[in-house]
Amino acid sequence: MFDSQQTRSLQKLTQELFKGKADQSSIASLRDVLRFHEYRYYVMNDPLISDTEYDQLYKQLEKIEKEHPELITTDSPTQRVGIGLIKDFPKKQHLVPMLSLENSYNAEDLADWDRKVKELSGLEKIEYCVEPKFDGASISLLYESDMLVRGVTRGDGETGDDITPNIKKIKSIPLSATFSEYGIEQVEIRGEILMNKNNFKKYNDALIQEGLPPLANPRNAAAGSLRIKDTEEVGRRNFEGFLYHVSYIGDNGNKSKEPLTHSGMLEMLWNLGFRSPKNEMKILKGIDAVIDHVHSFEAGRDDLPYEIDGMVIKVNSIELQEKLGMTSHHPRWAIAFKFKARQATSKLLQVDYQVGRTGAVTPVARIQPVQVGGVTVSSISIHNEDYIHEKDLKINDTILIERSGDVIPQIVKSFPELRDGTQTDITFPRKCPVCHDKLHKPEGEAVWRCVNIGCEAQVVERIIHFVSKDAMDIRSFGEANVRKFYDMGLLKDVPGIYMLDMNELGKLEGFGAKSVSNLQQAIENSKTQPLHRLIYALGIRYVGETTAKTLAQSVTSIFEFADYSLDQLQQLNDVGVKVAASIYAFFQNKDNIRLLKQLEKLGVHMHRTTAVMSGGNLGGQTFLFTGTLNKMKRSAAEAFVEKNGGTIVSGVSSKLNYLVVGEDAGSKLEKAKKIPGIKIISEDEFLKMIPG
Ligand code: IVH
């Protein structure tokens, strides 16, 4: 879409727009620049400016358009917003019915299909285009005279819901595209809307934080969200759109410019700014090569940033596609190859109840062990009482479970039609299964809680959380040791971690001198963990790692929070009413302040450490190490970066600030050299950044 010369000039224009205030005369450049950065971010996944910088430019455009509404165009980047609530979704007929594909499951199925294609075409070897089968919600888009005019759900294949305002919120879908350059006046395109694994995880984490059950897979997230009536919410969910099929073309009298192959169509879509699977597709001659390819793609399925449930194999020549035509259900020129299912059926045997560190009581279903996506699942969280009713679950039910990528397994549904009279209701307890105190459920919440702060289960869970990897990271402690020491009476609360009697530990079976000294060292090291880790480790409700970082940035000592008002807390980034109330309650509680004072006395740092280096601290800077370091271990260097507010990233991209190059550095260095803005420094230069 943008060649390197255009990229350079748009990047230059970006810098100029940052410097001077844009006015009416720069409106076209502003729009071009914003579209370019949307494309870099949403289609290429390789942004060249930060989110804040994007917002800054966006606001400039918004301001000019407010002052001069006559200059607003329907494809201006600002027109993705402000649509508000949709009243109803009108039904619209697709120009071409959205047929589904025939499925295949193994090499034999594919070979059979290839035989038929060869027979019907009279050809000996067919050229195929093979691409991922995206696992989301399908849509069709209509562009007329280069403008996006509507987006429709699949519906029953003939007619779907017009969800144009929601579609416009998806930034990888261009609001306008110059199809006219290809001789095209009207075009209908099919594709899939999906949430990538990363965003899905964030979305599910937020649901969990709210005490709501997470969704089983990104497909459900996409399908459910497209019909949401609040377009702003659709925007917040960060969907991506992959466009993989041109189903209708109305030409503008210049048919000669239209691509003649399916792969050519994908190239065209990519060049026009769509996220088509141009980089993921492969053109292969003959079915044997296709079979090899789909198998190797399946093996790498987990490394993709989004979920796919198979591959789609398409005859590449459009002329041949037209010749092959379709049956009443499927096109004959394409077939889906389905990967091994990540769903399985099992039996729900019994339900146990676990008490978490906040007192939340979670029902856990014990199920007949079953293999799903390569792992054996024998228990599965069923979240809360409402969830049990919504999913209509009973003991001894047959259930369908799904394990999607690295998402924890979920129950998709029960099969009431398979009940044989042996099923019994699941009765949620009203007393804590551990301390037997009465459980409470505040109005409007879904979770039953044990509010006894001294409840043994909660104390143990709080300690487990405190020592965990993302919190104080006391290695070699771990869940099993916390439970063991607690049960033996050697550890009774969080401060107890720093008062453990090492002599007693040394007497335990399996605890040699080496393990005792490792544990002692790890406990000692944890005392100087950065403040945000301590805040997270305290397990304040709704305070995840990100909020903990925001909180740590705003104080120099943790005790300052005792003087923060609810209002002040709400002023902080991403801290809403509920989160603020929880933080406020925590620091107003005298027992909690006492606990912090006790930890301080035991040597745990309560202050934000701002390392002063030649150029300031590492806050907000990203680092990556490559090659062999000679003067310090890589793990120590990485720990130093993190301790000083920097972040270690996993790969070279424009998000990287510093690449630290050791001996024999290879491809990362080569890649970094091509990206302006990455500072490439030696180990010595890095060492100079270390204070003292
Ligand atoms: S082609 C006329 N390509 O899988 C053929 N479909 O039943 C149009 N899907 O309904 C479909 N990835 O929703 C095609 N690369 C891909 C796809 C894909 C996912 C979906 C689509 C379709 C279903 C197959």
XYZ file of C-alpha atoms and ligand atoms in Angstrom:
716
model
C 0.000 0.000 0.000
C 2.686 2.504 0.974
C 6.092 2.023 -0.657
C 9.278 3.055 1.109
C 9.350 6.469 -0.547
C 5.758 7.216 0.512
C 6.550 5.884 3.984
C 9.483 8.258 4.297
C 7.538 11.248 3.053
C 4.511 10.503 5.269
C 6.796 10.051 8.242
C 8.414 13.404 7.417
C 4.995 14.993 7.101
C 4.107 13.499 10.486
C 7.077 15.225 12.090
C 6.135 18.530 10.455
C 2.572 18.230 11.714
C 3.886 17.572 15.212
C 5.908 20.754 15.090
C 3.492 23.283 13.640
C -0.169 23.513 14.472
C -2.179 22.268 11.526
C -4.800 24.553 10.020
C -7.511 24.359 7.383
C -4.937 24.111 4.600
C -3.308 21.024 6.107
C -6.527 19.011 6.507
C -5.795 16.669 3.580
C -2.245 15.983 4.813
C -3.533 15.325 8.309
C -6.009 12.776 7.003
C -3.359 11.102 4.839
C -0.996 10.944 7.787
C -3.647 9.512 10.113
C -4.719 6.908 7.539
C -1.079 5.976 7.064
C -0.536 5.452 10.807
C -3.793 3.515 11.155
C -2.544 1.266 8.371
C 0.883 0.818 10.031
C -0.782 -0.023 13.323
C -3.854 -2.037 12.381
C -2.872 -3.712 9.112
C 0.897 -4.040 9.360
C 1.111 -4.361 13.134
C 4.174 -2.155 13.013
C 3.415 1.365 14.241
C 5.841 4.187 13.627
C 4.452 6.576 16.236
C 3.154 6.119 19.765
C -0.542 5.991 20.654
C -0.286 9.398 22.314
C 1.277 10.902 19.210
C -1.511 9.437 17.091
C -4.086 10.957 19.462
C -2.369 14.317 19.222
C -2.704 14.367 15.432
C -6.223 13.014 15.600
C -7.240 15.834 17.940
C -5.781 18.407 15.538
C -8.001 17.039 12.754
C -11.017 16.925 15.045
C -10.476 20.557 15.974
C -10.264 21.778 12.379
C -13.367 19.806 11.418
C -15.246 21.264 14.351
C -14.364 24.759 13.230
C -15.110 23.959 9.579
C -17.818 21.285 9.440
C -18.187 21.932 5.709
C -14.793 20.255 5.230
C -15.815 16.901 6.782
C -15.738 13.955 4.370
C -17.433 10.591 5.065
C -14.086 8.783 4.897
C -12.280 11.144 7.269
C -10.599 9.161 10.100
C -12.822 11.048 12.559
C -15.921 9.517 10.993
C -15.220 6.215 12.701
C -16.445 7.791 15.916
C -19.428 9.559 17.285
C -22.024 7.269 15.819
C -23.335 6.418 19.260
C -26.127 3.975 19.902
C -27.658 1.944 17.093
C -31.413 1.536 17.430
C -31.895 -1.487 15.221
C -29.994 -3.473 12.655
C -31.875 -3.317 9.342
C -31.813 -6.530 7.292
C -29.879 -6.365 4.042
C -29.537 -8.877 1.242
C -26.015 -9.840 0.187
C -25.298 -9.199 -3.485
C -24.008 -12.783 -3.695
C -25.246 -15.338 -1.137
C -22.622 -16.147 1.495
C -22.242 -19.886 0.977
C -20.204 -21.919 3.403
C -17.390 -24.215 2.378
C -17.220 -27.971 2.139
C -15.070 -29.389 4.938
C -12.179 -31.840 4.728
C -10.332 -33.416 7.636
C -7.437 -35.390 6.173
C -5.183 -35.905 3.170
C -7.575 -38.395 1.630
C -10.479 -35.901 1.645
C -8.254 -33.336 -0.046
C -7.056 -35.806 -2.672
C -10.691 -36.739 -3.446
C -11.634 -33.115 -3.881
C -8.600 -32.449 -6.097
C -9.601 -35.435 -8.286
C -13.042 -33.911 -8.828
C -11.581 -30.501 -9.684
C -9.234 -32.117 -12.212
C -12.055 -34.129 -13.735
C -14.343 -31.131 -14.124
C -11.628 -28.878 -15.474
C -9.896 -31.411 -17.666
C -6.541 -30.223 -16.264
C -3.758 -32.445 -14.930
C -2.421 -30.240 -12.182
C -4.269 -27.388 -10.524
C -2.784 -24.194 -9.142
C -4.187 -23.570 -5.668
C -4.044 -20.638 -3.323
C -3.926 -21.793 0.304
C -4.650 -19.457 3.205
C -5.615 -19.617 6.893
C -9.203 -20.241 7.870
C -9.764 -17.398 10.295
C -11.859 -18.280 13.296
C -14.045 -15.261 13.849
C -17.350 -13.870 12.635
C -17.901 -13.473 8.900
C -19.048 -10.262 7.276
C -19.525 -8.795 3.823
C -18.536 -5.265 2.892
C -19.817 -3.215 0.010
C -17.793 -0.413 -1.615
C -19.327 1.844 -4.219
C -17.403 4.557 -6.068
C -14.465 3.850 -3.734
C -16.444 4.427 -0.530
C -17.453 1.896 2.103
C -21.242 1.947 1.974
C -22.226 -0.950 4.186
C -21.103 -3.888 6.303
C -23.438 -6.838 6.861
C -23.256 -9.957 9.054
C -23.575 -13.372 7.418
C -27.064 -13.919 8.817
C -28.722 -16.838 7.034
C -26.336 -16.490 4.081
C -28.905 -14.619 1.948
C -29.696 -11.746 4.278
C -27.800 -10.388 7.281
C -27.858 -7.481 9.728
C -26.581 -4.131 8.540
C -23.896 -3.330 11.107
C -22.152 -0.535 9.170
C -21.641 1.783 12.203
C -19.884 -1.030 14.080
C -17.794 -1.996 11.060
C -16.599 1.594 10.765
C -15.123 1.254 14.247
C -12.671 -1.401 13.063
C -9.582 0.512 12.101
C -8.092 -2.116 9.788
C -11.109 -1.667 7.486
C -10.606 1.343 5.197
C -13.512 3.766 4.945
C -12.505 4.406 1.342
C -10.330 2.512 -1.115
C -9.467 3.349 -4.713
C -11.010 0.312 -6.423
C -11.578 2.612 -9.422
C -7.866 2.222 -10.236
C -8.654 -1.424 -10.976
C -11.654 -0.599 -13.129
C -14.042 -1.424 -10.293
C -17.145 0.648 -9.563
C -18.939 -1.622 -7.096
C -17.428 -4.469 -5.104
C -18.594 -6.881 -2.419
C -15.880 -8.382 -0.239
C -16.075 -11.134 2.347
C -13.968 -11.476 5.387
C -13.727 -12.320 9.025
C -13.774 -10.089 12.074
C -11.694 -11.361 14.946
C -10.017 -10.417 18.182
C -6.357 -11.412 18.266
C -5.160 -13.662 21.087
C -3.547 -10.805 22.956
C -6.607 -8.570 22.945
C -8.820 -11.542 23.746
C -6.724 -12.314 26.794
C -6.941 -8.674 27.930
C -10.686 -8.701 27.342
C -11.152 -11.911 29.316
C -8.865 -10.678 32.112
C -11.045 -7.582 32.421
C -14.160 -9.765 32.633
C -12.519 -11.865 35.344
C -11.495 -8.725 37.265
C -15.145 -7.675 37.162
C -16.102 -11.055 38.593
C -17.710 -12.051 35.280
C -17.105 -15.385 33.542
C -14.635 -15.190 30.647
C -15.586 -16.180 27.103
C -14.619 -19.595 25.772
C -12.892 -18.327 22.618
C -12.213 -15.239 20.485
C -14.864 -16.391 17.991
C -17.612 -15.935 20.578
C -16.145 -12.551 21.456
C -16.310 -11.431 17.814
C -19.715 -12.894 16.985
C -21.336 -11.452 20.103
C -19.712 -8.045 19.742
C -20.622 -7.267 16.150
C -24.254 -6.858 17.049
C -23.602 -4.653 20.078
C -25.656 -1.496 19.884
C -23.032 0.720 21.491
C -20.527 1.458 18.722
C -18.062 2.983 21.201
C -17.841 -0.365 22.960
C -17.115 -2.082 19.641
C -14.249 0.377 19.154
C -12.837 -0.428 22.584
C -12.708 -4.152 21.859
C -9.981 -3.806 19.224
C -11.190 -6.064 16.468
C -9.285 -6.820 13.322
C -10.739 -7.528 9.917
C -9.222 -10.023 7.482
C -10.677 -9.783 3.967
C -10.206 -12.916 1.873
C -12.744 -13.070 -0.943
C -14.108 -10.744 -3.599
C -17.611 -12.052 -4.235
C -18.929 -9.481 -6.671
C -17.436 -6.933 -9.037
C -19.370 -4.306 -10.982
C -16.830 -2.841 -13.400
C -16.656 0.752 -14.544
C -16.175 -0.188 -18.154
C -12.482 -0.965 -17.731
C -12.539 -4.681 -16.954
C -8.982 -5.229 -18.169
C -7.474 -4.033 -14.902
C -9.197 -6.578 -12.671
C -6.984 -9.347 -11.285
C -7.371 -12.733 -12.992
C -6.424 -14.883 -10.023
C -7.570 -15.186 -6.426
C -4.049 -14.419 -5.215
C -4.142 -11.335 -7.447
C -7.360 -10.283 -5.685
C -5.653 -10.659 -2.302
C -2.735 -8.547 -3.581
C -5.182 -5.926 -4.827
C -6.973 -5.800 -1.468
C -3.637 -5.486 0.330
C -2.508 -2.700 -2.010
C -5.750 -0.854 -1.346
C -5.088 -0.899 2.400
C -7.041 -3.980 3.498
C -5.660 -6.612 5.774
C -5.947 -9.497 3.313
C -3.995 -12.706 3.915
C -1.468 -11.653 1.250
C 1.493 -12.528 3.458
C -0.078 -15.693 4.823
C -1.212 -17.150 1.483
C 0.782 -19.655 -0.521
C 0.374 -20.531 -4.188
C 0.985 -24.239 -4.749
C 0.763 -26.539 -7.756
C -0.884 -29.911 -7.174
C -2.577 -31.321 -4.087
C 0.525 -33.047 -2.616
C 2.212 -29.718 -1.988
C -1.060 -28.428 -0.493
C -1.263 -31.393 1.895
C 2.322 -30.844 3.109
C 1.675 -27.152 3.598
C -1.560 -27.472 5.582
C 0.078 -29.978 7.926
C 3.076 -27.774 8.596
C 0.810 -24.743 9.109
C -1.185 -26.733 11.653
C 1.997 -27.498 13.576
C 2.735 -23.757 13.876
C -0.845 -22.772 14.653
C -0.095 -21.724 18.231
C 2.588 -19.266 17.129
C 0.112 -17.119 15.200
C -1.191 -13.984 16.928
C -4.800 -14.945 16.121
C -6.875 -18.151 16.155
C -7.369 -20.176 13.017
C -9.354 -23.390 12.855
C -8.042 -24.691 9.557
C -6.917 -23.705 6.084
C -8.899 -22.796 2.997
C -7.741 -24.134 -0.348
C -8.966 -22.205 -3.379
C -8.528 -22.760 -7.106
C -6.377 -19.785 -8.040
C -7.656 -18.985 -11.535
C -10.878 -16.947 -11.416
C -11.818 -18.202 -14.875
C -11.549 -21.793 -13.648
C -13.514 -20.915 -10.489
C -16.333 -19.643 -12.682
C -16.202 -22.762 -14.807
C -16.414 -25.030 -11.744
C -19.343 -23.083 -10.278
C -21.138 -24.249 -7.178
C -23.495 -26.847 -5.772
C -26.545 -25.620 -3.880
C -24.435 -25.466 -0.713
C -20.786 -24.878 -1.560
C -18.523 -23.493 -4.230
C -16.771 -26.368 -6.037
C -13.577 -24.349 -6.367
C -12.769 -24.125 -2.654
C -12.586 -26.429 0.353
C -11.853 -25.945 4.044
C -9.290 -28.189 5.711
C -10.248 -28.365 9.383
C -7.555 -28.686 12.028
C -7.883 -31.124 14.895
C -10.746 -30.020 17.101
C -10.035 -28.271 20.348
C -13.417 -29.298 21.596
C -14.342 -32.548 23.281
C -17.247 -33.998 25.209
C -16.943 -35.216 28.776
C -19.042 -35.883 31.893
C -19.437 -33.484 34.802
C -18.744 -35.705 37.837
C -18.806 -33.383 40.845
C -18.303 -29.777 41.884
C -15.742 -28.574 44.450
C -15.600 -25.049 45.834
C -12.367 -23.058 46.135
C -11.882 -19.934 48.222
C -9.617 -17.326 46.628
C -7.521 -14.619 48.276
C -10.368 -12.097 48.098
C -12.772 -14.606 49.643
C -14.514 -15.300 46.320
C -15.892 -18.825 46.246
C -15.348 -20.429 42.843
C -17.043 -23.667 41.837
C -14.725 -26.068 40.036
C -16.198 -28.926 38.033
C -14.353 -32.228 38.208
C -14.881 -33.914 34.875
C -14.068 -37.252 33.307
C -10.480 -36.678 32.075
C -10.444 -35.903 28.367
C -7.828 -34.864 25.793
C -8.436 -31.451 24.238
C -5.924 -29.839 21.911
C -3.089 -31.992 23.230
C -3.688 -31.664 26.991
C -5.712 -33.724 29.430
C -8.418 -31.732 31.172
C -9.882 -33.119 34.381
C -11.203 -30.027 36.102
C -12.628 -26.785 34.847
C -13.760 -23.584 36.538
C -17.488 -22.921 36.306
C -17.110 -19.397 37.699
C -20.244 -18.655 39.729
C -23.791 -19.631 40.592
C -25.383 -17.650 37.736
C -23.068 -19.304 35.228
C -24.194 -22.739 36.406
C -27.807 -21.728 35.716
C -27.051 -20.002 32.400
C -25.216 -23.050 31.071
C -27.872 -25.335 32.557
C -25.308 -27.599 34.243
C -26.147 -30.632 36.383
C -24.032 -33.321 37.999
C -23.635 -36.243 35.563
C -24.402 -34.091 32.520
C -22.623 -34.621 29.213
C -20.788 -31.387 28.467
C -18.912 -29.866 25.550
C -15.599 -28.307 26.490
C -13.193 -26.198 24.476
C -9.572 -25.297 24.902
C -8.768 -22.527 22.504
C -5.025 -21.840 22.133
C -3.585 -20.968 25.500
C -6.943 -19.955 26.965
C -7.952 -22.008 30.004
C -10.560 -24.620 29.085
C -14.193 -23.566 29.271
C -17.523 -25.351 29.133
C -19.270 -24.407 25.903
C -22.596 -26.061 26.775
C -24.370 -28.989 28.339
C -26.542 -31.469 26.439
C -29.903 -31.562 28.265
C -31.222 -33.851 25.495
C -28.800 -36.579 26.618
C -29.986 -36.671 30.257
C -30.925 -40.154 31.461
C -32.465 -39.450 34.848
C -29.194 -39.798 36.824
C -28.542 -36.032 36.762
C -28.802 -33.970 39.941
C -28.864 -30.232 40.601
C -25.726 -28.377 41.662
C -26.447 -26.635 44.962
C -24.175 -23.712 45.676
C -23.136 -23.655 49.355
C -24.177 -20.795 51.642
C -21.299 -21.433 54.081
C -17.555 -21.124 53.444
C -16.224 -24.597 52.635
C -13.038 -23.796 54.600
C -13.933 -21.715 57.693
C -17.697 -22.419 57.611
C -18.621 -18.736 58.080
C -21.766 -17.524 56.305
C -21.161 -16.489 52.668
C -22.263 -13.090 51.339
C -23.321 -11.897 47.909
C -23.747 -8.129 47.510
C -26.721 -6.975 45.465
C -25.924 -6.922 41.746
C -22.808 -9.108 42.037
C -22.467 -12.646 40.797
C -19.890 -13.908 43.283
C -20.480 -15.392 46.721
C -17.771 -14.362 49.173
C -16.396 -15.390 52.528
C -15.825 -12.104 54.355
C -13.881 -13.620 57.244
C -10.477 -11.929 56.715
C -8.837 -14.576 58.902
C -10.258 -17.446 56.801
C -7.411 -19.887 56.407
C -7.966 -20.320 52.674
C -7.697 -16.587 52.045
C -4.553 -16.198 54.146
C -2.802 -18.976 52.250
C -3.937 -17.644 48.861
C -2.723 -14.145 49.788
C 0.727 -15.503 50.629
C 0.818 -17.544 47.405
C -0.040 -14.425 45.426
C 2.542 -12.320 47.291
C 5.440 -14.654 46.435
C 4.265 -15.372 42.853
C 6.325 -14.625 39.753
C 4.465 -11.490 38.653
C 4.314 -10.140 42.221
C 7.387 -10.268 44.530
C 8.838 -13.116 42.480
C 10.304 -15.061 45.391
C 11.669 -17.926 43.367
C 11.887 -21.375 44.909
C 9.042 -20.484 47.266
C 5.998 -21.449 45.207
C 2.501 -22.600 46.040
C 3.475 -26.025 47.367
C 5.963 -24.611 49.889
C 3.537 -21.933 51.079
C 0.946 -24.638 51.791
C 3.493 -26.913 53.405
C 4.968 -24.232 55.708
C 1.493 -22.986 56.582
C 0.209 -26.444 57.456
C 3.286 -27.031 59.619
C 2.756 -23.774 61.486
C 6.025 -22.257 60.202
C 4.291 -19.474 58.288
C 1.086 -17.746 59.281
C 0.880 -14.535 57.253
C 2.664 -12.363 54.652
C 5.186 -10.754 57.077
C 5.951 -14.306 58.233
C 7.764 -14.817 54.906
C 10.512 -12.504 56.169
C 10.658 -14.175 59.586
C 10.888 -17.798 58.462
C 13.049 -19.872 60.745
C 15.677 -21.190 58.342
C 16.995 -23.660 60.934
C 13.573 -25.266 61.142
C 13.320 -25.390 57.349
C 16.717 -27.093 57.214
C 15.307 -29.944 59.261
C 12.530 -30.667 56.745
C 12.832 -33.604 54.423
C 13.991 -32.577 50.957
C 15.323 -29.237 52.234
C 19.087 -29.425 51.937
C 21.451 -26.588 52.801
C 21.431 -25.493 49.167
C 17.634 -25.151 48.935
C 17.525 -23.286 52.242
C 20.185 -20.844 51.132
C 18.489 -20.362 47.698
C 15.211 -19.614 49.400
C 16.842 -17.269 51.888
C 18.562 -15.399 49.052
C 15.328 -15.150 47.043
C 13.463 -13.753 50.058
C 16.261 -11.259 50.652
C 16.253 -10.146 46.988
C 12.511 -9.586 47.051
C 12.925 -6.809 49.634
C 14.165 -4.453 46.909
C 11.569 -5.287 44.282
C 10.191 -2.185 42.493
C 7.233 -0.534 44.168
C 4.708 -1.596 41.518
C 5.446 -5.258 42.281
C 4.804 -4.700 45.984
C 1.520 -2.917 45.218
C 0.437 -5.757 42.962
C 1.572 -8.327 45.538
C -0.770 -6.858 48.163
C -3.656 -8.338 46.192
C -5.895 -5.273 46.363
C -9.110 -6.112 44.549
C -9.194 -4.874 40.922
C -5.528 -3.840 41.062
C -3.809 -5.809 38.316
C -0.235 -5.320 37.136
C -1.077 -2.334 34.927
C -2.952 -0.440 37.629
C -0.161 -1.261 40.078
C 2.314 0.388 37.697
C 0.114 3.476 37.378
C -0.149 3.697 41.155
C 3.590 3.269 41.684
C 4.315 6.074 39.193
C 2.230 8.548 41.167
C 3.927 8.358 44.592
C 7.390 8.132 46.075
C 6.303 6.107 49.097
C 3.435 3.645 49.351
C 2.251 5.302 52.566
C 1.211 8.402 50.596
C -1.886 6.486 49.472
C -3.263 6.724 52.995
C -3.738 10.463 52.301
C -5.282 10.053 48.858
C -8.954 10.907 48.517
C -11.308 8.874 46.360
C -11.339 11.767 43.931
C -7.560 11.910 43.670
C -7.440 8.190 42.988
C -9.977 8.538 40.218
C -7.810 11.150 38.531
C -5.204 8.461 37.853
C -4.999 6.853 34.446
C -7.495 4.038 33.957
C -8.650 4.114 37.577
C -12.448 4.071 37.541
C -14.931 4.428 40.377
C -14.843 0.784 41.408
C -11.067 0.454 41.338
C -10.614 3.736 43.226
C -13.077 2.608 45.910
C -11.163 -0.617 46.396
C -7.757 1.107 46.666
C -9.217 3.708 48.999
C -10.735 1.061 51.270
C -7.432 -0.821 51.375
C -5.353 2.163 52.498
C -7.968 3.382 54.966
C -7.857 0.039 56.730
C -5.568 0.313 59.774
C -4.697 -3.389 59.672
C -3.335 -2.984 56.160
C -1.196 0.009 57.148
C 0.046 -1.974 60.141
C 0.974 -4.829 57.811
C 2.905 -2.453 55.537
C 4.760 -0.931 58.512
C 5.661 -4.406 59.678
C 6.976 -5.305 56.225
C 8.990 -2.080 56.175
C 10.552 -2.947 59.513
C 11.493 -6.316 58.099
C 13.398 -4.544 55.316
C 10.909 -4.507 52.426
C 11.306 -1.333 50.337
C 8.245 0.901 50.396
C 9.627 3.571 48.073
C 9.852 4.049 44.372
C 13.474 3.699 43.363
C 14.423 6.119 40.654
C 17.806 5.141 39.390
C 19.715 8.173 38.177
C 21.874 7.521 35.182
C 23.693 9.586 32.638
C 20.461 10.169 30.751
C 17.830 9.812 33.476
C 16.087 6.549 34.405
C 14.790 3.819 32.115
C 11.103 4.527 32.733
C 9.089 3.781 29.614
C 12.112 2.661 27.573
C 12.180 -0.721 25.873
C 15.280 -2.897 25.616
C 16.365 -6.029 23.840
C 19.667 -7.863 24.210
C 21.273 -9.780 21.392
C 24.513 -11.741 21.101
C 26.746 -12.747 24.006
C 27.387 -10.257 26.788
C 30.883 -10.449 28.288
C 30.673 -8.377 31.434
C 27.357 -9.370 32.888
C 24.853 -12.160 32.559
C 21.944 -11.449 30.260
C 19.464 -12.296 33.012
C 21.124 -9.740 35.332
C 21.092 -7.090 32.612
C 17.409 -7.727 31.942
C 16.592 -7.629 35.641
C 18.418 -4.292 35.875
C 16.317 -2.835 33.064
C 13.080 -3.963 34.680
C 14.110 -2.777 38.121
C 14.630 0.677 36.693
C 11.271 0.964 35.035
C 12.287 -0.257 31.572
C 10.712 -3.128 29.683
C 12.259 -6.076 27.906
C 10.598 -6.750 24.562
C 10.750 -9.990 22.647
C 11.534 -8.798 19.148
C 12.845 -5.998 16.991
C 10.118 -3.572 15.945
C 9.621 0.151 15.875
C 8.493 -0.175 19.509
C 12.071 -0.956 20.521
C 14.174 1.909 21.953
C 17.527 0.206 22.703
C 19.123 -2.847 21.147
C 22.110 -3.853 23.293
C 24.556 -5.710 21.095
C 26.927 -8.332 22.473
C 29.344 -10.551 20.578
C 28.214 -12.466 17.490
C 24.931 -10.589 17.183
C 22.937 -11.783 14.176
C 19.597 -11.139 12.512
C 18.172 -8.896 15.253
C 20.993 -6.421 14.692
C 20.440 -6.492 10.929
C 16.721 -5.897 11.359
C 17.258 -3.091 13.890
C 19.600 -1.256 11.503
C 16.699 -0.880 9.082
C 14.382 0.757 11.595
C 15.109 4.378 12.286
C 14.685 5.336 15.911
C 16.211 2.208 17.475
C 19.366 3.077 19.378
C 21.942 0.348 18.855
C 24.384 0.347 21.778
C 27.273 -1.819 22.955
C 27.477 -3.627 26.272
C 29.870 -0.920 27.549
C 27.453 1.821 26.626
C 24.718 -0.069 28.420
C 26.920 -0.436 31.516
C 27.338 3.330 31.579
C 23.582 3.586 32.071
C 23.910 1.711 35.346
C 24.198 4.048 38.314
C 27.140 3.946 40.701
S -13.692 -18.237 1.506
C -17.301 -18.518 -1.345
N -11.580 -17.944 3.000
O -15.040 -20.081 6.934
C -16.197 -18.757 -0.387
N -13.654 -18.386 4.087
O -17.540 -22.324 5.830
C -16.088 -17.739 0.647
N -13.499 -18.394 6.533
O -18.131 -18.975 5.763
C -15.358 -18.156 1.843
N -11.347 -17.947 6.666
O -16.731 -17.372 7.210
C -12.900 -18.189 2.985
N -9.619 -17.592 4.181
C -10.928 -17.836 4.171
C -11.677 -18.008 5.354
C -13.048 -18.294 5.271
C -12.458 -18.170 7.363
C -14.851 -18.710 7.025
C -15.966 -18.064 6.266
C -16.774 -19.206 5.697
C -16.368 -20.359 6.577
C -16.359 -21.669 5.839
